[in-house]
Amino acid sequence: MSYRIPGKRDLLLVGSSAFALLSCMADEPAPERVAPSRAPIVNGQPDPGHPAVVALTYQGQSFCSGTLVTPTIVVSAAHCIHPDIGVPGTSAQVYFGPDVTQGGTFIDVIEAKYKLDFYLDDPEIDDDISVLRLAEPAPVAPLPMGDTPPAGTQLTLVGFGITSSGGSGGGVKRIATATIDQIWGEVFAMNLTPSGTCNGDSGGTAIWDDNGVEKFVGIHTRSDCTDVMLDERVDIHWDEFVQPFIDQGGGCIHDGACATGCAAPDPDCPCAADGYCTIACVDVATDPDCDPECVEGGACVEGCPIPDPDCSKCVTDGICDLSCASDPDCNTTTTTTTGGMVEEEEEPADEDEPSDTEAEEDDGDGCSVGAPAGRGMNVGLSAMAVAIALGRRRRRR
């Protein structure tokens, strides 16, 4: 399918409800059509889910949408905060919830930046991306970024835009589906079949279900609310624009950026060389602050944040393992044989209890002859020797 690519000023999706300045140009002539007109999110349904999809608001009214990508960073469209037509980023609040008029959470924006390569009349119609930093961590989990899937892939579209080209229904989160038709450069195109984006959805979210994991792949930027819509690819801009912005403002909180000089390990990088070895780092082998012997290797090291697997044999199991210094089975009554085998010495018998050789009855006089264990045989032989010697002396007389 081929169609005319909408121009920047024709079809920007900024909502008109915030101020007249943000007019979505709904009164301008529609661009050339090649696909049949369909009912216009347009033709979507209210969406109580997708908490990471947010509304950009000014004085309580939504004018754009966005996507939470770390606890404190939102990605949106550049034209939403561009000085020529948008709201200054630091004048906005980010709304978390399904309907801006029905409660939810509003968080101030303390820093905002749009890609400087973006300008309104750019014939390449790309680089339409911005990032905003929140004053505090969001109350919901971020949405992970994903690579752009191939043409023909169905996507889920979410945004707070109007529901028709007439300009009503904004401020409510809605969901729709569409299929990628073409991909070129930094953008991909979709047809509004049977639904799609409209004004106020700018900066909103195209989601790809990657084997059961929802991933953020597109930023809503342009639409005619009837046939054609364009999204900016997220993967193209992540490493050179989004991630550096995340890293610049990293604090000692879970914000997607690794900070230094924290009083405790930064939750974004608990295995970094920060002077701490704690249970927060699940792989102690990767933490330069942890004893390298805390991993399985034959020697038991005490005091590791996660118990050394070599210490699992240091338990009361009746076997003394001399490689384990704290094995409770190893005590003073234990010796090692020349063959390396470990055996326990026999403890002396209780003197109050008869041994196996004691309490032997004689031939009927009621007396018994016994000897301490281990000496009975020697005593018997001695008595026999005495008797023989006496007999010899009698015969000599």
mmCIF file of C-alpha atoms in Angstrom:
data_model
loop_
_atom_site.group_PDB
_atom_site.id
_atom_site.type_symbol
_atom_site.label_atom_id
_atom_site.label_comp_id
_atom_site.label_asym_id
_atom_site.label_seq_id
_atom_site.Cartn_x
_atom_site.Cartn_y
_atom_site.Cartn_z
ATOM 1 C CA MET A 1 0.000 0.000 0.000
ATOM 2 C CA SER A 2 1.179 3.529 -0.704
ATOM 3 C CA TYR A 3 -0.085 6.796 0.696
ATOM 4 C CA ARG A 4 0.937 10.376 1.190
ATOM 5 C CA ILE A 5 3.144 10.838 4.262
ATOM 6 C CA PRO A 6 1.537 13.521 6.456
ATOM 7 C CA GLY A 7 3.586 16.642 7.107
ATOM 8 C CA LYS A 8 4.700 17.725 10.562
ATOM 9 C CA ARG A 9 2.351 20.628 10.920
ATOM 10 C CA ASP A 10 -0.559 18.778 9.335
ATOM 11 C CA LEU A 11 -1.048 15.987 11.797
ATOM 12 C CA LEU A 12 0.772 16.578 15.083
ATOM 13 C CA LEU A 13 -1.215 14.898 17.841
ATOM 14 C CA VAL A 14 -0.992 17.549 20.564
ATOM 15 C CA GLY A 15 -4.353 17.883 22.309
ATOM 16 C CA SER A 16 -6.324 21.119 22.082
ATOM 17 C CA SER A 17 -7.913 21.122 25.520
ATOM 18 C CA ALA A 18 -4.953 22.552 27.436
ATOM 19 C CA PHE A 19 -4.845 25.925 25.628
ATOM 20 C CA ALA A 20 -5.642 27.383 22.269
ATOM 21 C CA LEU A 21 -1.919 27.464 21.579
ATOM 22 C CA LEU A 22 -1.947 23.668 21.330
ATOM 23 C CA SER A 23 -4.495 23.520 18.535
ATOM 24 C CA CYS A 24 -4.540 20.138 16.817
ATOM 25 C CA MET A 25 -5.600 21.781 13.536
ATOM 26 C CA ALA A 26 -8.732 19.685 13.276
ATOM 27 C CA ASP A 27 -10.290 22.353 11.023
ATOM 28 C CA GLU A 28 -7.614 22.102 8.355
ATOM 29 C CA PRO A 29 -8.335 20.107 5.207
ATOM 30 C CA ALA A 30 -7.597 16.431 5.636
ATOM 31 C CA PRO A 31 -4.575 15.096 3.742
ATOM 32 C CA GLU A 32 -4.945 13.062 0.621
ATOM 33 C CA ARG A 33 -6.551 9.676 1.310
ATOM 34 C CA VAL A 34 -5.999 6.370 -0.449
ATOM 35 C CA ALA A 35 -7.620 4.093 2.118
ATOM 36 C CA PRO A 36 -11.342 4.036 2.895
ATOM 37 C CA SER A 37 -12.430 6.239 5.794
ATOM 38 C CA ARG A 38 -13.020 4.427 9.065
ATOM 39 C CA ALA A 39 -14.471 5.345 12.386
ATOM 40 C CA PRO A 40 -11.895 6.823 14.562
ATOM 41 C CA ILE A 41 -7.715 6.644 20.497
ATOM 42 C CA VAL A 42 -10.381 6.355 17.788
ATOM 43 C CA ASN A 43 -12.647 3.348 17.986
ATOM 44 C CA GLY A 44 -10.757 2.210 21.069
ATOM 45 C CA GLN A 45 -11.940 1.153 24.488
ATOM 46 C CA PRO A 46 -11.301 2.648 27.962
ATOM 47 C CA ASP A 47 -8.175 1.074 29.411
ATOM 48 C CA PRO A 48 -7.955 0.614 33.197
ATOM 49 C CA GLY A 49 -4.602 -1.132 32.771
ATOM 50 C CA HIS A 50 -1.187 -0.215 31.358
ATOM 51 C CA PRO A 51 -0.263 1.961 34.352
ATOM 52 C CA ALA A 52 3.041 3.005 32.742
ATOM 53 C CA VAL A 53 1.143 4.929 30.052
ATOM 54 C CA VAL A 54 0.645 8.439 31.427
ATOM 55 C CA ALA A 55 -0.921 11.769 30.551
ATOM 56 C CA LEU A 56 1.024 15.018 30.326
ATOM 57 C CA THR A 57 -1.149 17.675 31.923
ATOM 58 C CA TYR A 58 -1.244 21.422 32.453
ATOM 59 C CA GLN A 59 -3.544 22.835 35.133
ATOM 60 C CA GLY A 60 -5.303 19.476 35.345
ATOM 61 C CA GLN A 61 -5.996 19.109 31.613
ATOM 62 C CA SER A 62 -4.234 16.560 29.425
ATOM 63 C CA PHE A 63 -2.478 17.689 26.259
ATOM 64 C CA CYS A 64 -0.219 14.714 25.448
ATOM 65 C CA SER A 65 0.568 11.170 26.517
ATOM 66 C CA GLY A 66 3.804 9.487 27.559
ATOM 67 C CA THR A 67 5.443 6.287 28.744
ATOM 68 C CA LEU A 68 7.209 5.635 32.046
ATOM 69 C CA VAL A 69 10.532 3.918 31.260
ATOM 70 C CA THR A 70 12.244 4.162 34.675
ATOM 71 C CA PRO A 71 10.739 5.086 38.055
ATOM 72 C CA THR A 72 11.530 8.762 37.354
ATOM 73 C CA ILE A 73 11.749 9.107 33.545
ATOM 74 C CA VAL A 74 8.915 9.543 31.039
ATOM 75 C CA VAL A 75 9.369 9.402 27.257
ATOM 76 C CA SER A 76 7.031 11.462 25.074
ATOM 77 C CA ALA A 77 7.020 13.309 21.732
ATOM 78 C CA ALA A 78 9.272 16.313 21.072
ATOM 79 C CA HIS A 79 6.447 18.482 19.767
ATOM 80 C CA CYS A 80 4.600 18.102 23.093
ATOM 81 C CA ILE A 81 7.150 20.361 24.809
ATOM 82 C CA HIS A 82 8.606 22.226 21.819
ATOM 83 C CA PRO A 83 8.662 26.002 22.492
ATOM 84 C CA ASP A 84 6.872 26.769 19.221
ATOM 85 C CA ILE A 85 3.714 24.793 19.925
ATOM 86 C CA GLY A 86 4.068 22.780 23.124
ATOM 87 C CA VAL A 87 3.882 23.265 26.871
ATOM 88 C CA PRO A 88 7.245 23.949 28.570
ATOM 89 C CA GLY A 89 8.215 20.616 30.036
ATOM 90 C CA THR A 90 8.838 21.882 33.559
ATOM 91 C CA SER A 91 5.375 23.497 33.607
ATOM 92 C CA ALA A 92 3.714 20.130 33.148
ATOM 93 C CA GLN A 93 2.604 17.445 35.554
ATOM 94 C CA VAL A 94 2.537 13.756 34.728
ATOM 95 C CA TYR A 95 -0.705 11.968 35.571
ATOM 96 C CA PHE A 96 -0.907 8.311 36.607
ATOM 97 C CA GLY A 97 -4.368 6.783 36.392
ATOM 98 C CA PRO A 98 -7.152 5.997 33.892
ATOM 99 C CA ASP A 99 -8.971 9.373 33.801
ATOM 100 C CA VAL A 100 -7.514 12.785 34.651
ATOM 101 C CA THR A 101 -10.879 13.891 36.065
ATOM 102 C CA GLN A 102 -11.345 10.873 38.331
ATOM 103 C CA GLY A 103 -8.454 10.960 40.777
ATOM 104 C CA GLY A 104 -5.029 9.429 40.413
ATOM 105 C CA THR A 105 -1.515 10.717 41.011
ATOM 106 C CA PHE A 106 0.019 13.914 39.600
ATOM 107 C CA ILE A 107 3.812 14.356 39.780
ATOM 108 C CA ASP A 108 5.729 17.497 38.829
ATOM 109 C CA VAL A 109 8.287 17.511 36.031
ATOM 110 C CA ILE A 110 11.623 18.972 37.161
ATOM 111 C CA GLU A 111 13.591 18.586 33.930
ATOM 112 C CA ALA A 112 12.663 18.066 30.296
ATOM 113 C CA LYS A 113 14.511 17.782 27.027
ATOM 114 C CA TYR A 114 13.530 17.214 23.419
ATOM 115 C CA LYS A 115 15.866 16.014 20.701
ATOM 116 C CA LEU A 116 17.485 19.047 19.106
ATOM 117 C CA ASP A 117 17.423 17.401 15.685
ATOM 118 C CA PHE A 118 13.647 17.810 15.698
ATOM 119 C CA TYR A 119 12.009 20.784 14.020
ATOM 120 C CA LEU A 120 8.460 21.263 12.831
ATOM 121 C CA ASP A 121 9.016 21.457 9.074
ATOM 122 C CA ASP A 122 11.576 18.672 8.880
ATOM 123 C CA PRO A 123 10.831 16.761 5.651
ATOM 124 C CA GLU A 124 12.280 13.629 7.249
ATOM 125 C CA ILE A 125 9.448 13.722 9.847
ATOM 126 C CA ASP A 126 11.584 12.060 12.517
ATOM 127 C CA ASP A 127 13.430 12.742 15.807
ATOM 128 C CA ASP A 128 10.065 13.500 17.449
ATOM 129 C CA ILE A 129 11.040 12.365 20.942
ATOM 130 C CA SER A 130 11.395 13.997 24.363
ATOM 131 C CA VAL A 131 12.283 12.913 27.891
ATOM 132 C CA LEU A 132 10.982 14.243 31.206
ATOM 133 C CA ARG A 133 12.326 13.735 34.712
ATOM 134 C CA LEU A 134 9.863 13.407 37.594
ATOM 135 C CA ALA A 135 10.253 15.095 40.970
ATOM 136 C CA GLU A 136 9.760 11.742 42.705
ATOM 137 C CA PRO A 137 9.536 8.055 41.794
ATOM 138 C CA ALA A 138 6.326 6.984 40.115
ATOM 139 C CA PRO A 139 3.795 4.800 41.965
ATOM 140 C CA VAL A 140 3.807 2.193 39.166
ATOM 141 C CA ALA A 141 6.325 -0.036 37.411
ATOM 142 C CA PRO A 142 8.044 1.162 34.213
ATOM 143 C CA LEU A 143 7.509 -0.412 30.803
ATOM 144 C CA PRO A 144 10.615 -1.972 29.208
ATOM 145 C CA MET A 145 11.810 -0.851 25.802
ATOM 146 C CA GLY A 146 11.875 -3.290 22.887
ATOM 147 C CA ASP A 147 13.275 -3.394 19.378
ATOM 148 C CA THR A 148 10.909 -2.531 16.546
ATOM 149 C CA PRO A 149 9.216 -5.715 15.282
ATOM 150 C CA PRO A 150 8.812 -6.355 11.535
ATOM 151 C CA ALA A 151 6.020 -5.093 9.316
ATOM 152 C CA GLY A 152 2.850 -7.098 9.752
ATOM 153 C CA THR A 153 3.185 -7.223 13.545
ATOM 154 C CA GLN A 154 0.101 -6.245 15.533
ATOM 155 C CA LEU A 155 0.624 -3.612 18.219
ATOM 156 C CA THR A 156 -1.410 -2.337 21.143
ATOM 157 C CA LEU A 157 -1.856 1.443 21.116
ATOM 158 C CA VAL A 158 -2.558 3.365 24.329
ATOM 159 C CA GLY A 159 -3.093 7.078 24.893
ATOM 160 C CA PHE A 160 -5.196 9.834 26.454
ATOM 161 C CA GLY A 161 -6.277 11.483 23.192
ATOM 162 C CA ILE A 162 -9.655 12.451 21.764
ATOM 163 C CA THR A 163 -11.951 9.811 20.316
ATOM 164 C CA SER A 164 -12.784 11.458 16.990
ATOM 165 C CA SER A 165 -11.596 14.159 14.621
ATOM 166 C CA GLY A 166 -14.321 16.366 16.125
ATOM 167 C CA GLY A 167 -12.188 16.862 19.238
ATOM 168 C CA SER A 168 -14.026 15.219 22.172
ATOM 169 C CA GLY A 169 -13.273 12.522 24.730
ATOM 170 C CA GLY A 170 -9.705 13.459 25.719
ATOM 171 C CA GLY A 171 -8.166 12.797 29.145
ATOM 172 C CA VAL A 172 -9.324 9.182 29.377
ATOM 173 C CA LYS A 173 -6.857 6.381 28.772
ATOM 174 C CA ARG A 174 -7.932 4.247 25.843
ATOM 175 C CA ILE A 175 -6.576 1.193 24.106
ATOM 176 C CA ALA A 176 -6.684 0.105 20.468
ATOM 177 C CA THR A 177 -4.875 -2.246 18.104
ATOM 178 C CA ALA A 178 -3.217 -1.733 14.734
ATOM 179 C CA THR A 179 -0.690 -3.461 12.502
ATOM 180 C CA ILE A 180 2.646 -2.101 11.309
ATOM 181 C CA ASP A 181 2.316 -1.447 7.587
ATOM 182 C CA GLN A 182 5.668 0.078 6.664
ATOM 183 C CA ILE A 183 8.952 0.884 8.413
ATOM 184 C CA TRP A 184 11.368 3.489 7.136
ATOM 185 C CA GLY A 185 14.212 5.148 8.985
ATOM 186 C CA GLU A 186 13.176 6.264 12.450
ATOM 187 C CA VAL A 187 9.407 5.874 12.009
ATOM 188 C CA PHE A 188 6.820 3.249 11.166
ATOM 189 C CA ALA A 189 3.362 3.695 9.662
ATOM 190 C CA MET A 190 0.075 2.012 10.537
ATOM 191 C CA ASN A 191 -3.445 2.170 9.164
ATOM 192 C CA LEU A 192 -6.365 2.945 11.455
ATOM 193 C CA THR A 193 -7.812 -0.498 10.883
ATOM 194 C CA PRO A 194 -9.993 -0.789 12.821
ATOM 195 C CA SER A 195 -8.695 1.738 15.340
ATOM 196 C CA GLY A 196 -5.772 4.038 16.041
ATOM 197 C CA THR A 197 -4.416 7.275 17.452
ATOM 198 C CA CYS A 198 -5.762 10.819 17.346
ATOM 199 C CA ASN A 199 -5.054 14.267 18.861
ATOM 200 C CA GLY A 200 -3.831 14.113 22.457
ATOM 201 C CA ASP A 201 -2.323 10.673 21.914
ATOM 202 C CA SER A 202 0.999 12.321 20.978
ATOM 203 C CA GLY A 203 3.818 10.817 22.976
ATOM 204 C CA GLY A 204 1.694 7.800 23.796
ATOM 205 C CA THR A 205 2.620 4.191 23.624
ATOM 206 C CA ALA A 206 2.821 1.496 20.973
ATOM 207 C CA ILE A 207 3.252 -1.843 22.725
ATOM 208 C CA TRP A 208 4.503 -5.090 21.247
ATOM 209 C CA ASP A 209 3.709 -8.394 22.933
ATOM 210 C CA ASP A 210 7.069 -10.144 22.678
ATOM 211 C CA ASN A 211 6.300 -13.735 23.690
ATOM 212 C CA GLY A 212 4.120 -12.640 26.587
ATOM 213 C CA VAL A 213 6.258 -9.647 27.619
ATOM 214 C CA GLU A 214 4.846 -6.219 26.752
ATOM 215 C CA LYS A 215 7.508 -3.861 25.366
ATOM 216 C CA PHE A 216 7.467 -0.179 24.460
ATOM 217 C CA VAL A 217 8.381 0.160 20.755
ATOM 218 C CA GLY A 218 6.729 3.310 19.394
ATOM 219 C CA ILE A 219 5.871 6.923 20.286
ATOM 220 C CA HIS A 220 2.659 8.273 18.775
ATOM 221 C CA THR A 221 3.490 11.394 16.767
ATOM 222 C CA ARG A 222 1.118 12.002 13.844
ATOM 223 C CA SER A 223 -2.311 10.877 12.689
ATOM 224 C CA ASP A 224 -5.167 12.120 10.555
ATOM 225 C CA CYS A 225 -7.584 10.436 13.032
ATOM 226 C CA THR A 226 -9.092 8.556 10.096
ATOM 227 C CA ASP A 227 -6.677 6.552 7.967
ATOM 228 C CA VAL A 228 -2.968 7.006 8.601
ATOM 229 C CA MET A 229 -0.847 7.278 11.746
ATOM 230 C CA LEU A 230 2.908 7.419 12.340
ATOM 231 C CA ASP A 231 4.999 6.388 15.348
ATOM 232 C CA GLU A 232 8.605 7.266 16.184
ATOM 233 C CA ARG A 233 10.741 4.211 16.857
ATOM 234 C CA VAL A 234 12.059 3.975 20.424
ATOM 235 C CA ASP A 235 15.017 1.666 19.812
ATOM 236 C CA ILE A 236 16.655 4.120 17.390
ATOM 237 C CA HIS A 237 16.951 6.809 20.084
ATOM 238 C CA TRP A 238 17.529 4.821 23.259
ATOM 239 C CA ASP A 239 21.315 4.572 23.492
ATOM 240 C CA GLU A 240 22.219 8.039 22.230
ATOM 241 C CA PHE A 241 19.371 10.106 23.691
ATOM 242 C CA VAL A 242 17.212 8.394 26.311
ATOM 243 C CA GLN A 243 19.833 6.493 28.321
ATOM 244 C CA PRO A 244 22.248 9.454 28.651
ATOM 245 C CA PHE A 245 19.394 11.559 30.045
ATOM 246 C CA ILE A 246 18.590 8.810 32.529
ATOM 247 C CA ASP A 247 22.217 8.595 33.630
ATOM 248 C CA GLN A 248 22.709 12.352 34.051
ATOM 249 C CA GLY A 249 20.255 12.646 36.885
ATOM 250 C CA GLY A 250 20.849 9.385 38.664
ATOM 251 C CA GLY A 251 20.219 9.439 42.397
ATOM 252 C CA CYS A 252 20.654 6.833 45.096
ATOM 253 C CA ILE A 253 17.178 5.470 44.381
ATOM 254 C CA HIS A 254 15.698 3.040 41.903
ATOM 255 C CA ASP A 255 15.555 5.424 38.943
ATOM 256 C CA GLY A 256 17.283 3.490 36.185
ATOM 257 C CA ALA A 257 20.620 5.275 36.664
ATOM 258 C CA CYS A 258 23.665 4.174 38.644
ATOM 259 C CA ALA A 259 24.856 6.802 41.129
ATOM 260 C CA THR A 260 28.059 6.974 43.163
ATOM 261 C CA GLY A 261 28.749 8.093 46.724
ATOM 262 C CA CYS A 262 25.522 6.593 48.081
ATOM 263 C CA ALA A 263 25.157 5.737 51.780
ATOM 264 C CA ALA A 264 23.977 2.276 50.699
ATOM 265 C CA PRO A 265 24.191 0.361 47.425
ATOM 266 C CA ASP A 266 22.277 2.070 44.609
ATOM 267 C CA PRO A 267 19.424 -0.356 43.788
ATOM 268 C CA ASP A 268 20.090 0.212 40.086
ATOM 269 C CA CYS A 269 23.619 -1.236 40.373
ATOM 270 C CA PRO A 270 23.993 -3.182 43.660
ATOM 271 C CA CYS A 271 27.000 -5.107 42.310
ATOM 272 C CA ALA A 272 29.038 -2.006 41.427
ATOM 273 C CA ALA A 273 32.336 -1.056 43.079
ATOM 274 C CA ASP A 274 30.691 1.105 45.730
ATOM 275 C CA GLY A 275 32.371 -0.156 48.889
ATOM 276 C CA TYR A 276 29.455 -2.418 49.828
ATOM 277 C CA CYS A 277 28.983 -6.160 49.661
ATOM 278 C CA THR A 278 25.351 -6.860 50.484
ATOM 279 C CA ILE A 279 22.591 -9.331 49.744
ATOM 280 C CA ALA A 280 21.249 -6.840 47.174
ATOM 281 C CA CYS A 281 23.863 -8.228 44.767
ATOM 282 C CA VAL A 282 22.600 -11.702 43.973
ATOM 283 C CA ASP A 283 25.769 -12.649 42.076
ATOM 284 C CA VAL A 284 28.629 -11.891 44.467
ATOM 285 C CA ALA A 285 31.161 -13.052 41.877
ATOM 286 C CA THR A 286 30.420 -9.840 39.936
ATOM 287 C CA ASP A 287 30.801 -7.528 42.942
ATOM 288 C CA PRO A 288 34.416 -6.373 43.395
ATOM 289 C CA ASP A 289 33.611 -5.472 47.011
ATOM 290 C CA CYS A 290 32.823 -9.088 47.935
ATOM 291 C CA ASP A 291 35.345 -11.772 48.951
ATOM 292 C CA PRO A 292 35.960 -13.819 45.789
ATOM 293 C CA GLU A 293 35.928 -16.955 47.957
ATOM 294 C CA CYS A 294 32.221 -16.380 48.685
ATOM 295 C CA VAL A 295 31.448 -18.359 45.546
ATOM 296 C CA GLU A 296 31.551 -22.129 45.279
ATOM 297 C CA GLY A 297 35.149 -23.226 45.055
ATOM 298 C CA GLY A 298 35.943 -25.669 47.853
ATOM 299 C CA ALA A 299 36.572 -23.334 50.783
ATOM 300 C CA CYS A 300 33.934 -22.158 53.221
ATOM 301 C CA VAL A 301 34.002 -18.415 53.930
ATOM 302 C CA GLU A 302 31.923 -17.055 56.763
ATOM 303 C CA GLY A 303 30.253 -13.631 56.677
ATOM 304 C CA CYS A 304 29.283 -13.608 52.988
ATOM 305 C CA PRO A 305 26.086 -11.624 52.228
ATOM 306 C CA ILE A 306 24.666 -14.753 50.624
ATOM 307 C CA PRO A 307 25.837 -17.945 52.396
ATOM 308 C CA ASP A 308 28.843 -19.485 50.687
ATOM 309 C CA PRO A 309 27.625 -22.693 48.980
ATOM 310 C CA ASP A 310 30.792 -24.388 50.235
ATOM 311 C CA CYS A 311 29.516 -23.943 53.786
ATOM 312 C CA SER A 312 26.424 -26.038 53.189
ATOM 313 C CA LYS A 313 28.384 -29.120 54.284
ATOM 314 C CA CYS A 314 29.219 -27.500 57.628
ATOM 315 C CA VAL A 315 26.167 -29.006 59.273
ATOM 316 C CA THR A 316 25.499 -31.647 61.899
ATOM 317 C CA ASP A 317 25.304 -34.770 59.778
ATOM 318 C CA GLY A 318 27.641 -37.161 61.632
ATOM 319 C CA ILE A 319 30.458 -36.526 59.170
ATOM 320 C CA CYS A 320 33.457 -34.381 59.965
ATOM 321 C CA ASP A 321 34.693 -32.401 56.972
ATOM 322 C CA LEU A 322 38.090 -30.970 57.869
ATOM 323 C CA SER A 323 37.849 -28.427 55.014
ATOM 324 C CA CYS A 324 35.068 -26.779 56.992
ATOM 325 C CA ALA A 325 36.450 -24.969 60.024
ATOM 326 C CA SER A 326 33.039 -24.699 61.659
ATOM 327 C CA ASP A 327 31.747 -28.241 61.105
ATOM 328 C CA PRO A 328 30.018 -29.183 64.415
ATOM 329 C CA ASP A 329 30.856 -32.849 63.786
ATOM 330 C CA CYS A 330 34.562 -32.079 64.145
ATOM 331 C CA ASN A 331 35.576 -32.161 67.862
ATOM 332 C CA THR A 332 38.375 -33.334 70.170
ATOM 333 C CA THR A 333 37.258 -36.968 70.050
ATOM 334 C CA THR A 334 37.838 -37.154 66.320
ATOM 335 C CA THR A 335 41.002 -38.435 64.659
ATOM 336 C CA THR A 336 42.057 -38.895 61.083
ATOM 337 C CA THR A 337 43.362 -42.270 59.976
ATOM 338 C CA THR A 338 46.490 -42.638 57.893
ATOM 339 C CA GLY A 339 44.322 -43.343 54.906
ATOM 340 C CA GLY A 340 42.644 -39.999 55.265
ATOM 341 C CA MET A 341 39.412 -41.496 56.587
ATOM 342 C CA VAL A 342 37.821 -39.865 59.604
ATOM 343 C CA GLU A 343 36.716 -42.073 62.479
ATOM 344 C CA GLU A 344 35.619 -41.520 66.048
ATOM 345 C CA GLU A 345 37.606 -42.873 68.997
ATOM 346 C CA GLU A 346 35.731 -45.175 71.311
ATOM 347 C CA GLU A 347 34.790 -43.398 74.510
ATOM 348 C CA PRO A 348 35.719 -45.146 77.821
ATOM 349 C CA ALA A 349 32.989 -47.173 79.438
ATOM 350 C CA ASP A 350 31.194 -45.885 82.501
ATOM 351 C CA GLU A 351 32.894 -47.352 85.597
ATOM 352 C CA ASP A 352 29.532 -47.889 87.272
ATOM 353 C CA GLU A 353 28.341 -50.180 84.494
ATOM 354 C CA PRO A 354 29.670 -53.715 84.048
ATOM 355 C CA SER A 355 31.523 -54.507 80.882
ATOM 356 C CA ASP A 356 30.743 -57.345 78.517
ATOM 357 C CA THR A 357 33.291 -59.587 80.328
ATOM 358 C CA GLU A 358 32.000 -58.828 83.792
ATOM 359 C CA ALA A 359 29.241 -60.561 85.758
ATOM 360 C CA GLU A 360 30.190 -64.006 84.437
ATOM 361 C CA GLU A 361 28.815 -66.709 86.769
ATOM 362 C CA ASP A 362 31.121 -69.473 88.165
ATOM 363 C CA ASP A 363 30.261 -73.166 88.439
ATOM 364 C CA GLY A 364 27.628 -72.759 91.103
ATOM 365 C CA ASP A 365 29.008 -71.246 94.287
ATOM 366 C CA GLY A 366 27.196 -68.002 93.638
ATOM 367 C CA CYS A 367 30.416 -66.071 93.157
ATOM 368 C CA SER A 368 31.482 -64.467 89.983
ATOM 369 C CA VAL A 369 34.846 -63.535 88.643
ATOM 370 C CA GLY A 370 35.193 -60.512 86.455
ATOM 371 C CA ALA A 371 37.662 -57.974 85.283
ATOM 372 C CA PRO A 372 37.471 -54.541 83.879
ATOM 373 C CA ALA A 373 36.885 -54.400 80.197
ATOM 374 C CA GLY A 374 40.060 -55.007 78.238
ATOM 375 C CA ARG A 375 41.884 -56.637 81.212
ATOM 376 C CA GLY A 376 39.870 -59.824 81.828
ATOM 377 C CA MET A 377 42.007 -62.037 79.607
ATOM 378 C CA ASN A 378 45.265 -60.848 81.197
ATOM 379 C CA VAL A 379 43.969 -61.507 84.716
ATOM 380 C CA GLY A 380 42.896 -65.060 83.789
ATOM 381 C CA LEU A 381 46.276 -65.880 82.272
ATOM 382 C CA SER A 382 48.097 -64.547 85.323
ATOM 383 C CA ALA A 383 46.041 -66.745 87.679
ATOM 384 C CA MET A 384 46.757 -69.784 85.549
ATOM 385 C CA ALA A 385 50.505 -69.067 85.594
ATOM 386 C CA VAL A 386 50.479 -68.792 89.406
ATOM 387 C CA ALA A 387 48.678 -72.155 89.754
ATOM 388 C CA ILE A 388 51.172 -73.897 87.477
ATOM 389 C CA ALA A 389 54.113 -72.462 89.391
ATOM 390 C CA LEU A 390 52.726 -73.661 92.751
ATOM 391 C CA GLY A 391 52.168 -77.157 91.360
ATOM 392 C CA ARG A 392 55.771 -77.404 90.222
ATOM 393 C CA ARG A 393 57.041 -76.388 93.666
ATOM 394 C CA ARG A 394 54.950 -79.087 95.362
ATOM 395 C CA ARG A 395 56.300 -81.800 93.045
ATOM 396 C CA ARG A 396 59.896 -80.805 93.794
ATOM 397 C CA ARG A 397 59.367 -81.435 97.505
#
